[in-house]
Coordinates of C-alpha atoms and ligand atoms in Angstrom, one line a residue:
X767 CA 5.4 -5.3 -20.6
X768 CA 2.4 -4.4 -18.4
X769 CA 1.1 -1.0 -18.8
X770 CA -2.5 -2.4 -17.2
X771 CA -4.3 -0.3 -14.4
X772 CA -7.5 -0.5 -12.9
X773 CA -10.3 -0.2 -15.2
X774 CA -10.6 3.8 -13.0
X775 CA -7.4 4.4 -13.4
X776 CA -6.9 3.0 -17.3
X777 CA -9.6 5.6 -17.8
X778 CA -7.0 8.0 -16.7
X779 CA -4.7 6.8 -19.2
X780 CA -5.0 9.2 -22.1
X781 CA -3.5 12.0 -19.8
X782 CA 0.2 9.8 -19.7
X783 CA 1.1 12.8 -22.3
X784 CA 5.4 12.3 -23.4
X785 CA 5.1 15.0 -26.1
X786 CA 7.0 18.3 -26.2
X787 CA 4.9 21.3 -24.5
X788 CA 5.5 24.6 -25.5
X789 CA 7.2 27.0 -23.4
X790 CA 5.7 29.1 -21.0
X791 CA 8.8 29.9 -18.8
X792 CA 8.9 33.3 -16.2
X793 CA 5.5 32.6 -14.7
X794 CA 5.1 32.1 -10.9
X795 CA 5.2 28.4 -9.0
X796 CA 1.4 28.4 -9.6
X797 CA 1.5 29.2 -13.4
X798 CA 3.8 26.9 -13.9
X799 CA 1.6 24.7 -12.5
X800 CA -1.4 25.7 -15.1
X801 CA 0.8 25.8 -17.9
X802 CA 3.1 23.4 -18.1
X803 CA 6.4 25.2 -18.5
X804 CA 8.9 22.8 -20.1
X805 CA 9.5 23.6 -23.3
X806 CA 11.4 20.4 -24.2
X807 CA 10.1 16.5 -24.9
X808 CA 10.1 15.5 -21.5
X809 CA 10.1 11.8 -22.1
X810 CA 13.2 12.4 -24.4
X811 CA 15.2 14.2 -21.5
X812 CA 13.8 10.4 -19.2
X813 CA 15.9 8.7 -21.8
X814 CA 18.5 10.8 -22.4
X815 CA 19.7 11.2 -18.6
X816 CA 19.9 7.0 -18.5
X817 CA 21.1 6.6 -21.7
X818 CA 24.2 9.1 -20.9
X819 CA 25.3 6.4 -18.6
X820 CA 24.4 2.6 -19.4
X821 CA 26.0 0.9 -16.7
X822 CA 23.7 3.1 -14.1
X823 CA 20.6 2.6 -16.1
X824 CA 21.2 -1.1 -16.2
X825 CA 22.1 -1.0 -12.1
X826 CA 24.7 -2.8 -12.7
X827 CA 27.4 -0.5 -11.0
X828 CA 28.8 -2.9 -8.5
X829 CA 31.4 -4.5 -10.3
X830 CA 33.2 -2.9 -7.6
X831 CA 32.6 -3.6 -3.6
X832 CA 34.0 -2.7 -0.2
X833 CA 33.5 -4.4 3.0
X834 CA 31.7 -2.2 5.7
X835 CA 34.0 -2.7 9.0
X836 CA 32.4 -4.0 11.9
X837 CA 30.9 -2.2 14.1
X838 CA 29.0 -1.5 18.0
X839 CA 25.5 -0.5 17.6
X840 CA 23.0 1.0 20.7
X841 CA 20.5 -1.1 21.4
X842 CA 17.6 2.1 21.4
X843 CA 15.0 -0.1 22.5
X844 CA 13.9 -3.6 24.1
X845 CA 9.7 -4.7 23.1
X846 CA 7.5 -7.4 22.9
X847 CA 6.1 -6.2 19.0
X848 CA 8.4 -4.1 16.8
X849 CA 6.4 -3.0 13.7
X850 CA 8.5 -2.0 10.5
X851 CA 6.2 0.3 8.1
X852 CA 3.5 2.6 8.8
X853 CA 1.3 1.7 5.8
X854 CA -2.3 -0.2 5.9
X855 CA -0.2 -3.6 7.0
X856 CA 1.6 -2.1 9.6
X857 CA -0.8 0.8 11.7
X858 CA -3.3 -1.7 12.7
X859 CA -0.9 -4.0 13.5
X860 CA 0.6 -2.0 16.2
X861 CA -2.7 -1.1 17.2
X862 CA -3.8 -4.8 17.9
X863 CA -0.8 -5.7 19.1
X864 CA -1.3 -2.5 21.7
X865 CA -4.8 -3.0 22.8
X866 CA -3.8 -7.0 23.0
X867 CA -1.1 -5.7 26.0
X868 CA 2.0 -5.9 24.4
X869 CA 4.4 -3.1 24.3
X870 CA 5.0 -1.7 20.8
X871 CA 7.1 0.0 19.1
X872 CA 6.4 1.4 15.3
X873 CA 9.6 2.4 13.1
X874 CA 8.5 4.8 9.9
X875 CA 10.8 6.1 7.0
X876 CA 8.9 8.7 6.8
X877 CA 7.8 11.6 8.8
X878 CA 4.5 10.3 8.4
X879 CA 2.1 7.4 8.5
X880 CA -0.5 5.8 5.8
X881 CA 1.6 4.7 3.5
X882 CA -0.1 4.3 0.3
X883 CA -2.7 6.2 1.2
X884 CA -0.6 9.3 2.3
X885 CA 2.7 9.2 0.7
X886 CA 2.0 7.7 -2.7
X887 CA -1.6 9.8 -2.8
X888 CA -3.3 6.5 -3.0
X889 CA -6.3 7.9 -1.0
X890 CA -9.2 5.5 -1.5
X891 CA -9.4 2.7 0.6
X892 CA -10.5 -0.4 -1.4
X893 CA -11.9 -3.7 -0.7
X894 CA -14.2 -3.0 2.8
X895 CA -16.8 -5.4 0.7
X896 CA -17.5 -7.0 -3.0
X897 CA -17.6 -3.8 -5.3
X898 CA -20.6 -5.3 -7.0
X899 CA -23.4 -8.3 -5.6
X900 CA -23.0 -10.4 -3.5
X901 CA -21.7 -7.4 -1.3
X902 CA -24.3 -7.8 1.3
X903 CA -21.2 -9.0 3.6
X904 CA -19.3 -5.9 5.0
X905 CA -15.6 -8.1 4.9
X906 CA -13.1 -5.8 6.8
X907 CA -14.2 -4.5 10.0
X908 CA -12.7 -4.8 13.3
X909 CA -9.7 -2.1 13.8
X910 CA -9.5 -1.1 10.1
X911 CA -13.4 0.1 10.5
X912 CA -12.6 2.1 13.3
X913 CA -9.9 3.9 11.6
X914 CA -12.2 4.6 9.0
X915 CA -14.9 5.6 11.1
X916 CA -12.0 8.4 12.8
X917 CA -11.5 9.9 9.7
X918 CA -15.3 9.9 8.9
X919 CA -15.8 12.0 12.6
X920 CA -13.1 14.4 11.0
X921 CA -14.8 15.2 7.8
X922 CA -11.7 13.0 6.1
X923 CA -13.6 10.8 4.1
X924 CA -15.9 11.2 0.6
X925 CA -18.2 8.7 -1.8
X926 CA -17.5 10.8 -4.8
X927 CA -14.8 8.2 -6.1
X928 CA -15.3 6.9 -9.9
X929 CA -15.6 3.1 -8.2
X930 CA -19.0 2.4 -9.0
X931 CA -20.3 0.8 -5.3
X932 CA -23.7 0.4 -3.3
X933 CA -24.7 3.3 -1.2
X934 CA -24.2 3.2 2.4
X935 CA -24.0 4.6 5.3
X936 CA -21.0 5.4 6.7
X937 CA -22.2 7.6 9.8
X938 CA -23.9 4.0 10.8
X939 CA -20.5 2.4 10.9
X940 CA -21.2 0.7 7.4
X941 CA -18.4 1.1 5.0
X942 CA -18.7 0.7 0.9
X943 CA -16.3 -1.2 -1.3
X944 CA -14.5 2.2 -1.4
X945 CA -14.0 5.0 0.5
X946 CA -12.1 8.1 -0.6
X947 CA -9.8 10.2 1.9
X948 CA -8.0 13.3 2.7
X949 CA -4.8 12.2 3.3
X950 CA -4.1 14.7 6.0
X951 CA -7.2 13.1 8.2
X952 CA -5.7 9.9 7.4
X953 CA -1.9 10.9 8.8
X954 CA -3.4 12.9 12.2
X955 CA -6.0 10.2 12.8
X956 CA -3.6 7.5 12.6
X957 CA -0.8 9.1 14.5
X958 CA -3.2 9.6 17.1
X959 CA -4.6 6.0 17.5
X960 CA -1.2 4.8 17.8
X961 CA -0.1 7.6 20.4
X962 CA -3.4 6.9 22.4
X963 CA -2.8 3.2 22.4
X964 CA 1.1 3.5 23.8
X965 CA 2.6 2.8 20.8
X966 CA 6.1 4.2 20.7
X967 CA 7.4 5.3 17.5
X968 CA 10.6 5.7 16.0
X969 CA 10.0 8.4 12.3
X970 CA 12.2 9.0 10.2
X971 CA 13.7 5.6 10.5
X972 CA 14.6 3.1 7.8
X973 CA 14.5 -0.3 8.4
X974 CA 17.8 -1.6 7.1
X975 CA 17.9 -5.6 8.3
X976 CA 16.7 -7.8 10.4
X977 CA 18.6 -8.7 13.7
X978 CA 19.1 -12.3 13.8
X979 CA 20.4 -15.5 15.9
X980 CA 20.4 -18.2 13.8
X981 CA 17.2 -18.6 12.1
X982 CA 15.4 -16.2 14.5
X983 CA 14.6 -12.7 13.9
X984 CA 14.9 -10.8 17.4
X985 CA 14.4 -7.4 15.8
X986 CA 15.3 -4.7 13.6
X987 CA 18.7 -2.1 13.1
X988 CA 17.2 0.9 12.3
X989 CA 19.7 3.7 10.2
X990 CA 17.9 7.2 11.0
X991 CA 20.2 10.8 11.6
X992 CA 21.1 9.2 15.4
X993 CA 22.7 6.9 13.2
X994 CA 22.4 3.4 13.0
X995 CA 20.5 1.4 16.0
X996 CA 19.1 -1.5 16.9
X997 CA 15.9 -2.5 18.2
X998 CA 15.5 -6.1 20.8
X999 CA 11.8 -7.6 20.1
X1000 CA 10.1 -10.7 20.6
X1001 CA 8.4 -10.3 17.8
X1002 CA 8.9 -8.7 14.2
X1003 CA 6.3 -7.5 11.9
X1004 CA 7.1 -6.9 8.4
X1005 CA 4.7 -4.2 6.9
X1006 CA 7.4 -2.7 4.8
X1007 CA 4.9 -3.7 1.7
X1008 CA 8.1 -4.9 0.0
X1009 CA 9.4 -7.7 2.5
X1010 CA 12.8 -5.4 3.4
X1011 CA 13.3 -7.5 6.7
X1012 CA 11.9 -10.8 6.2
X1013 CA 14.4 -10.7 2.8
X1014 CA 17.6 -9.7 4.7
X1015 CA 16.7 -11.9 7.4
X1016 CA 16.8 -14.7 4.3
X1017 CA 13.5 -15.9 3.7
X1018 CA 12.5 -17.2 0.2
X1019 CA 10.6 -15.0 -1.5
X1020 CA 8.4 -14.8 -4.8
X1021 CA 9.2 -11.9 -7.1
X1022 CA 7.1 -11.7 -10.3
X1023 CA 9.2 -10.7 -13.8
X1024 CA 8.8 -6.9 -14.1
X1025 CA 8.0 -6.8 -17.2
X1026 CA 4.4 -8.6 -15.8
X1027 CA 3.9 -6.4 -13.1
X1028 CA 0.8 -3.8 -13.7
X1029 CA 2.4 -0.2 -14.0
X1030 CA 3.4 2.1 -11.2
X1031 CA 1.2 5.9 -11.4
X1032 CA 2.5 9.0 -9.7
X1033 CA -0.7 10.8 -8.2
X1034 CA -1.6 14.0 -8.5
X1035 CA -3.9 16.4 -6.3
X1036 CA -5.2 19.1 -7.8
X1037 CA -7.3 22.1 -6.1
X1038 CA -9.8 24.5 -6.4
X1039 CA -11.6 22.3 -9.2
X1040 CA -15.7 22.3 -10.1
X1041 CA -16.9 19.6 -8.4
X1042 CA -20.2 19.6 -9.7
X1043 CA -18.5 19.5 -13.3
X1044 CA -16.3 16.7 -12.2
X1045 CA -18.4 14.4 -10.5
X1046 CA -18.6 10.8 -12.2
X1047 CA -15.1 12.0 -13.5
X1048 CA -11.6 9.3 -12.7
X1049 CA -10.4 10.3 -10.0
X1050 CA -10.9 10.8 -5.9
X1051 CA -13.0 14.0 -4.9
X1052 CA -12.2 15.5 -1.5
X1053 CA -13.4 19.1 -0.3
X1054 CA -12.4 21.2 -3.3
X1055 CA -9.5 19.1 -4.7
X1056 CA -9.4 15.8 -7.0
X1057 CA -7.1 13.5 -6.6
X1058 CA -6.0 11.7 -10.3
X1059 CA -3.6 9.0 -11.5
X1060 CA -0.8 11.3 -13.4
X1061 CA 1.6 9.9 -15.6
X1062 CA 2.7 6.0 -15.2
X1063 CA 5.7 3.4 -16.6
X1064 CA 6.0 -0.4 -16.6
X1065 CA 8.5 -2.6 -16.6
X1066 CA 10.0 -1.6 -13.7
X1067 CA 11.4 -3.4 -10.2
X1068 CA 10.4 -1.5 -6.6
X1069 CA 13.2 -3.4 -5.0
X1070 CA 15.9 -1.8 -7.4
X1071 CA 16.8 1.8 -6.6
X1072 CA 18.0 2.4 -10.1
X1073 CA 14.4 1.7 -11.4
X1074 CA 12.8 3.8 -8.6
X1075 CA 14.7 6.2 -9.7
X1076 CA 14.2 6.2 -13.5
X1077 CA 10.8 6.1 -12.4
X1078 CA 10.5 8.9 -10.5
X1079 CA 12.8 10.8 -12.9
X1080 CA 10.8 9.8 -15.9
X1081 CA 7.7 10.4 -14.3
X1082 CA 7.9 13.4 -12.9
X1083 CA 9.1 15.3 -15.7
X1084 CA 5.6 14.4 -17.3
X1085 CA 4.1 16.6 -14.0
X1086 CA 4.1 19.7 -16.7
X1087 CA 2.4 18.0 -20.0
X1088 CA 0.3 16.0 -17.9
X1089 CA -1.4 19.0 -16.1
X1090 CA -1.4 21.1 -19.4
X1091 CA -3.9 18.5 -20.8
X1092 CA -5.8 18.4 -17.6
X1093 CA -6.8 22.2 -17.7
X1094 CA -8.0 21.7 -20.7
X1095 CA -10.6 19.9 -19.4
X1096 CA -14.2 20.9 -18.3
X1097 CA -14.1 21.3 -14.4
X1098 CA -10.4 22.8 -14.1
X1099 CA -10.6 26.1 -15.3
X1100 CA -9.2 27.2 -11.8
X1101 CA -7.4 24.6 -11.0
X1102 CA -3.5 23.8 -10.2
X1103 CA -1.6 21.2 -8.9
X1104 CA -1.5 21.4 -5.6
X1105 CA 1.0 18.4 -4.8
X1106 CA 2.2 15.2 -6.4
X1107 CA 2.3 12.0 -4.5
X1108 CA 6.1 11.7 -2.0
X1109 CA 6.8 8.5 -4.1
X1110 CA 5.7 7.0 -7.6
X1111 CA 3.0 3.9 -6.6
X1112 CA 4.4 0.7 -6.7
X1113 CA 2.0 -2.0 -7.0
X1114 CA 4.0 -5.4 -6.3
X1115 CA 7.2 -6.6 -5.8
X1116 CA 8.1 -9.5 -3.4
X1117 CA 5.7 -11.6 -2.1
X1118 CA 7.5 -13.9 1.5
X1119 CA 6.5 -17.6 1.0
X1120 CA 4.9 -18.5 3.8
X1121 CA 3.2 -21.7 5.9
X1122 CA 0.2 -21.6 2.8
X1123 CA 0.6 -19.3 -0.6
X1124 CA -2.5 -18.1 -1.5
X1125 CA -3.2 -18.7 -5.3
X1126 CA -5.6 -16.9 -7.5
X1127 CA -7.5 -20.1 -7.9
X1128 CA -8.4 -20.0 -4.2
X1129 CA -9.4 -16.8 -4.2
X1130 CA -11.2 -17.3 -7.4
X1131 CA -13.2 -20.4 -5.5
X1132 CA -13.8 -18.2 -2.6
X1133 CA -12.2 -21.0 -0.3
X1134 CA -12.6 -21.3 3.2
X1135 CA -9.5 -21.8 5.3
X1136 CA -9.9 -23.4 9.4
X1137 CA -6.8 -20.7 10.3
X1138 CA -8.9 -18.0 8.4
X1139 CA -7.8 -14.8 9.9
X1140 CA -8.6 -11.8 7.6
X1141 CA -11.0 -12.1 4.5
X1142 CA -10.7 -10.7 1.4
X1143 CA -13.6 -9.2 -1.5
X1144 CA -11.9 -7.0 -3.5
X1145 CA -12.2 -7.7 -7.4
X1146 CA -8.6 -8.6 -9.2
X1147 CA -8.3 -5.3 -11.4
X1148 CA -5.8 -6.7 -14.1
X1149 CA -7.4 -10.3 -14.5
X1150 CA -5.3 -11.9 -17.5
X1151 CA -7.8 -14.4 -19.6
X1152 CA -6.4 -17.2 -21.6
X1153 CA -6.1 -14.8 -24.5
X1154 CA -3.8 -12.4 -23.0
X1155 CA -6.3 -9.6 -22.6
X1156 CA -6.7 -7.9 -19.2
X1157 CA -9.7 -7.1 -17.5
X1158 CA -11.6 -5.9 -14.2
X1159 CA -12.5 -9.5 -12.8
X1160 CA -15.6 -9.4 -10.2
X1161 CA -15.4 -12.5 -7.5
X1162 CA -18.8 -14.0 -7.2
X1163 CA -18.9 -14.8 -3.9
X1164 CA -18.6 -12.4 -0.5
X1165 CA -15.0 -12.9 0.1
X1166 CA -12.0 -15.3 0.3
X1167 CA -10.4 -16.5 3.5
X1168 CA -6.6 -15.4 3.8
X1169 CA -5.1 -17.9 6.6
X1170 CA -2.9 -17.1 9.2
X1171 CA -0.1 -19.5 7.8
X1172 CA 0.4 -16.9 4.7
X1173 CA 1.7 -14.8 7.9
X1174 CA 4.4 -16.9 8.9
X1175 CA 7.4 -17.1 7.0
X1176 CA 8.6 -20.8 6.2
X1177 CA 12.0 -21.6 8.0
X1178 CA 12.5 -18.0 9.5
X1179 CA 11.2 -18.0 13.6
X1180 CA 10.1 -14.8 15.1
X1181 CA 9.1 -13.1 12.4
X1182 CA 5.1 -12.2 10.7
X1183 CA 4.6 -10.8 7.7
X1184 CA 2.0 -8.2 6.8
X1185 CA 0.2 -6.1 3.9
X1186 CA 1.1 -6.7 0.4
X1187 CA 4.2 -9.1 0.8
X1188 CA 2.3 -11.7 2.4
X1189 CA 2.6 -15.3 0.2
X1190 CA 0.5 -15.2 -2.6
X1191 CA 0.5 -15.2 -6.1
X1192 CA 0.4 -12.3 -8.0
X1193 CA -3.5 -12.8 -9.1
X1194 CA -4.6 -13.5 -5.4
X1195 CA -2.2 -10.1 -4.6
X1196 CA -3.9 -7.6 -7.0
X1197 CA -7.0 -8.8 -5.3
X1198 CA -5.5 -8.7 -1.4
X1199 CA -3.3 -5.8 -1.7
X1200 CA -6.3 -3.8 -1.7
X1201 CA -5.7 -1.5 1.3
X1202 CA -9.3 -2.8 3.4
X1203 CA -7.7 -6.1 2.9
X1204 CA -4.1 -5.0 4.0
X1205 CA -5.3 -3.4 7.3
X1206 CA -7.1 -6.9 7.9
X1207 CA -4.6 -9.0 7.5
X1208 CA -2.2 -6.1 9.6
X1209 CA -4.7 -6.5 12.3
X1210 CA -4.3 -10.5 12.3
X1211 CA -0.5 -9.9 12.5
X1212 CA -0.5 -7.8 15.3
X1213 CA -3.0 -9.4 17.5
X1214 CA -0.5 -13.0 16.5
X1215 CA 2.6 -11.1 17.2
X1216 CA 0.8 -10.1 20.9
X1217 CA 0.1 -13.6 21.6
X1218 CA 3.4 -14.8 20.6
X1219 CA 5.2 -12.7 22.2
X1220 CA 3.2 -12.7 25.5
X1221 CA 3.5 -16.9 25.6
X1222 CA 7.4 -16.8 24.8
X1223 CA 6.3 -18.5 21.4
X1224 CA 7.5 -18.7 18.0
X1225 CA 4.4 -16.7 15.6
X1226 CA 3.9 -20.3 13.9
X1227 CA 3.1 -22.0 17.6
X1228 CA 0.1 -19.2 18.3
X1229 CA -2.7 -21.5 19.0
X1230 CA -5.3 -20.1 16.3
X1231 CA -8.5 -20.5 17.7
X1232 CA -7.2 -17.9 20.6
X1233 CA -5.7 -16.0 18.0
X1234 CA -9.5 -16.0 16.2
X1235 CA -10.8 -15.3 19.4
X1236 CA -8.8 -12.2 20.3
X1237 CA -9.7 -11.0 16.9
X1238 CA -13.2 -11.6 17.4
X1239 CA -12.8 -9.5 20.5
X1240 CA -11.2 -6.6 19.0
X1241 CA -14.5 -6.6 16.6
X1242 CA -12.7 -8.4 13.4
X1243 CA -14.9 -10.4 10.8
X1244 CA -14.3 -14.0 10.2
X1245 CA -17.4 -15.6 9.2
X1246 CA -16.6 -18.0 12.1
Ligands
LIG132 C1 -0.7 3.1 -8.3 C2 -1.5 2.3 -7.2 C3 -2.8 2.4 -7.1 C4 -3.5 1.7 -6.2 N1 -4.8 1.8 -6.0 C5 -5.5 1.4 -4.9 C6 -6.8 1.7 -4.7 O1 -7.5 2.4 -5.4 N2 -7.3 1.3 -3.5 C7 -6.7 0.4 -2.7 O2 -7.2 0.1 -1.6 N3 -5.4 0.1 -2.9 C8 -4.8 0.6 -4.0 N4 -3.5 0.2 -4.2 C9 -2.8 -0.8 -3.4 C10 -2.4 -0.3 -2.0 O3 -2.2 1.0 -2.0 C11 -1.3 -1.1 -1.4 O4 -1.3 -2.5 -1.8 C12 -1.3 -1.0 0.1 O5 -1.1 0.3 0.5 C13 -0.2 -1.9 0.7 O6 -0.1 -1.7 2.1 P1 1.2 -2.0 2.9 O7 1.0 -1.5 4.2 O8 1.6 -3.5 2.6 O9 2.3 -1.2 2.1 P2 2.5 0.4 2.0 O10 1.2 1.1 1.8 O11 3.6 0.5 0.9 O12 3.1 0.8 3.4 C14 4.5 0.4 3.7 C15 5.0 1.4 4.7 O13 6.3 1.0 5.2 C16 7.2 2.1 5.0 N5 8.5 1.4 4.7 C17 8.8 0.8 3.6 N6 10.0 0.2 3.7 C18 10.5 0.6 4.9 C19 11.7 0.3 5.5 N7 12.6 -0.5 5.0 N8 11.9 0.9 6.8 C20 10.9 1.6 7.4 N9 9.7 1.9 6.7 C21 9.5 1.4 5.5 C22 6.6 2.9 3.9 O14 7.1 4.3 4.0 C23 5.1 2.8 4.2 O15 4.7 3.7 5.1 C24 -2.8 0.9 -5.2 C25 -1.4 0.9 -5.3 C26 -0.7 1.6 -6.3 C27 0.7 1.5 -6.3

């Protein structure tokens, strides 16, 4: 099993506390907070609560089924571009496929947008170049660069991550490998880009399948509080991180064993620390708060709900040990939790095989792709050498081309995919599903799904030297 994170985060590692914690019940919210008020083994209660029922812990309650009757659904909407997810792969998507003239709509489980970066507390933004020389070439700009640069106007953004990175300057439009942010810039400055550029959205809104004629995807039903709905598009952009749509719409996927996956951490934010004590220290610095990777687990599936759950559940009653050992520390002796993160991080799951599957070997190589359409830099954080061991593994060149065919599903017709689930291997994804890289590649999907849907093509017909060329346009960096 995989308990690897990044060599930042593994330094966080000795706080993944399961031991018992003395009680220090009848204090306020905020003392419980300090203290860490379970008085019982909290890993042991994890355990207990699935081992009370094996059949649940294993998921394997369905022996049983029903057959959901048929039903009439409203069609809530008719567009050129419907984006599902609000994450890194999906916001600049909508945005190019906006600004390219297409009309848009964006559907959001959440009440929210940012995805990682906002509900899993993921709030540094990896990847914009190499984290170490060569990083002289700056390899996401274009849309994702302007986001970036909104949050900077706001006071959203901070250099006082524990990535070690060249200096720059971010008021000149030059972004570092990293850059930390406050996840509440991040949600307003998004939401705004997306309202300014006529994107409609649809919150609160799970994406539940694909809507389909034959081997075509011409949208998306929706199940929200209206009920269930269904949305008419051209085009479909997966950015659910997971694949949700492209899998229901039944295209082949690659899903690594989970016991080889890197761990999942649940963030934490804490407030009112020293900053000047804590600087250098793991973790993302933002006004008067640090954000930290709390407690983790492996060997677990993001597409199962049974494991989410046990993750969560395990996890979070750790929240108390965990920030017990935390105030002990140099730099907290005011501090308390603020929040954890809405969701436990999940790292990987399914990855759509596409036109081209990206390997670690071409990334490795730094190869050069004709269809190049978003480029890649960031270092592969749990690089497995022929010996087994892990480590942080720096490319030696200035980025990796990811071509558009890694977009387009094989056999399945209107339909892009963006983000994290894009084909790949898992080696080129723990380099790509660095967030700079997702909003490229989300950028490259939406300016595709524009062009598709305003020629009446299918997304694997886009011409790609017009597809390079609006991308160009809209500022993006290809090395063409
Ligand atoms: C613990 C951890 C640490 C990481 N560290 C870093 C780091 O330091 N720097 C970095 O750059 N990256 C980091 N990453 C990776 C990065 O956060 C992700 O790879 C990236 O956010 C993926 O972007 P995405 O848009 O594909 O998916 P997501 O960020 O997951 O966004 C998907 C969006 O879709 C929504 N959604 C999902 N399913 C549905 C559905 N069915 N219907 C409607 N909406 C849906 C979600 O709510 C979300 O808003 C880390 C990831 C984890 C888990």
């Amino acid at each position: 099993m995989s308990q690897l994170h990044d060599a930042a985060e593994r330094r966080q590692s000795g706080y993944e506390e399961s031991g018992s914690q003395q009680s220090g019940a009848g204090g306020s919210r905020r003392d419980f907070l300090r203290r860490g008020a379970l008085g019982i083994s909290v890993a042991a209660v994890g355990a207990a609560h699935l081992a009370d029922n094996p059949a649940r812990a294993a998921g394997d309650s369905a022996a049983a089924s029903v057959t959901e009757p048929a039903r009439k659904i409203p069609v809530v909407a008719e567009v050129d571009v419907v984006v599902v997810g609000g994450g890194p792969g999906g916001v600049p998507a909508a945005l190019a496929a906006a600004r390219a003239g297409a009309k848009v709509m964006l559907v959001e489980r959440y009440a929210f947008l940012g995805g990682h970066a906002t509900a899993d507390l993921m709030n540094c933004y990896n990847g914009f170049r190499n984290q170490r020389p060569p990083n002289e070439t700056q390899t996401v700009k274009g849309i994702p660069a302007e986001i970036i640069a909104e949050i900077h106007k706001l006071g959203g953004t901070s250099l006082d991550v524990s990535y070690a990175q060249a200096k720059k300057n971010l008021d000149q439009g030059e972004l570092t490998y990293c850059v930390g942010v406050d996840p509440e810039v991040v949600k307003y400055v998004q939401l705004k880009m997306l309202v300014d550029a006529g994107v409609e959205l649809l919150l609160h809104s799970w994406g539940a399948a694909a809507l389909r004629e034959g081997n075509r995807v011409t949208g998306v039903i929706v199940q929200n509080k209206s009920g269930r709905q269904a949305i008419r598009a051209k085009v479909t952009v997966d950015a659910t991180g997971d694949g949700d749509i492209a899998a229901d719409a039944g295209a082949d996927f690659f899903q690594a064993d989970k016991a080889k996956l890197l761990s999942w951490s649940l963030m934490l934010r804490f407030a009112n620390v020293d900053k000047e004590k804590l600087r250098g220290m793991p973790g993302i610095l933002i006004n008067d708060s640090l954000v930290v990777w709390g407690p983790g687990i492996g060997g677990v599936d993001g597409t199962d709900v049974r494991d989410l759950t046990r993750a969560e559940v395990q996890t979070r009653l750790q929240i108390p040990a965990h920030v017990a050992g935390r105030l002990k520390q140099p730099g907290f002796e005011n501090a308390f939790l603020v929040e954890s993160a809405t969701n436990i991080g999940v790292r990987e799951t399914r990855h759509i095989l596409g036109e081209y599957f990206l390997t670690g070997k071409d990334i490795i190589a730094g190869k050069h792709f004709e269809d190049v359409v978003a480029i890649g830099s960031n270092p592969i954080p749990g690089y497995r050498e022929p010996d087994g061991r892990r480590r942080r593994f720096f490319l030696e060149h200035e980025g990796y081309d990811v071509p558009y065919r890694c977009l387009v599903p094989k056999k399945i017709d209107g339909l892009l995919v963006s983000g994290r689930c894009i084909s790949h291997d898992s080696v080129a994804a723990q380099s790509a599903r660095a967030m700079a890289c997702c909003m490229a590649i989300g950028h490259a999907a939406g300016a595709a799904a524009a062009l598709a849907a305003g020629d009446d093509l299918v997304p694997r017909k886009v011409p790609v030297k017009e597809l390079q060329q609006l991308l160009l346009k809209q500022k993006a960096e290809l090395r063409l």
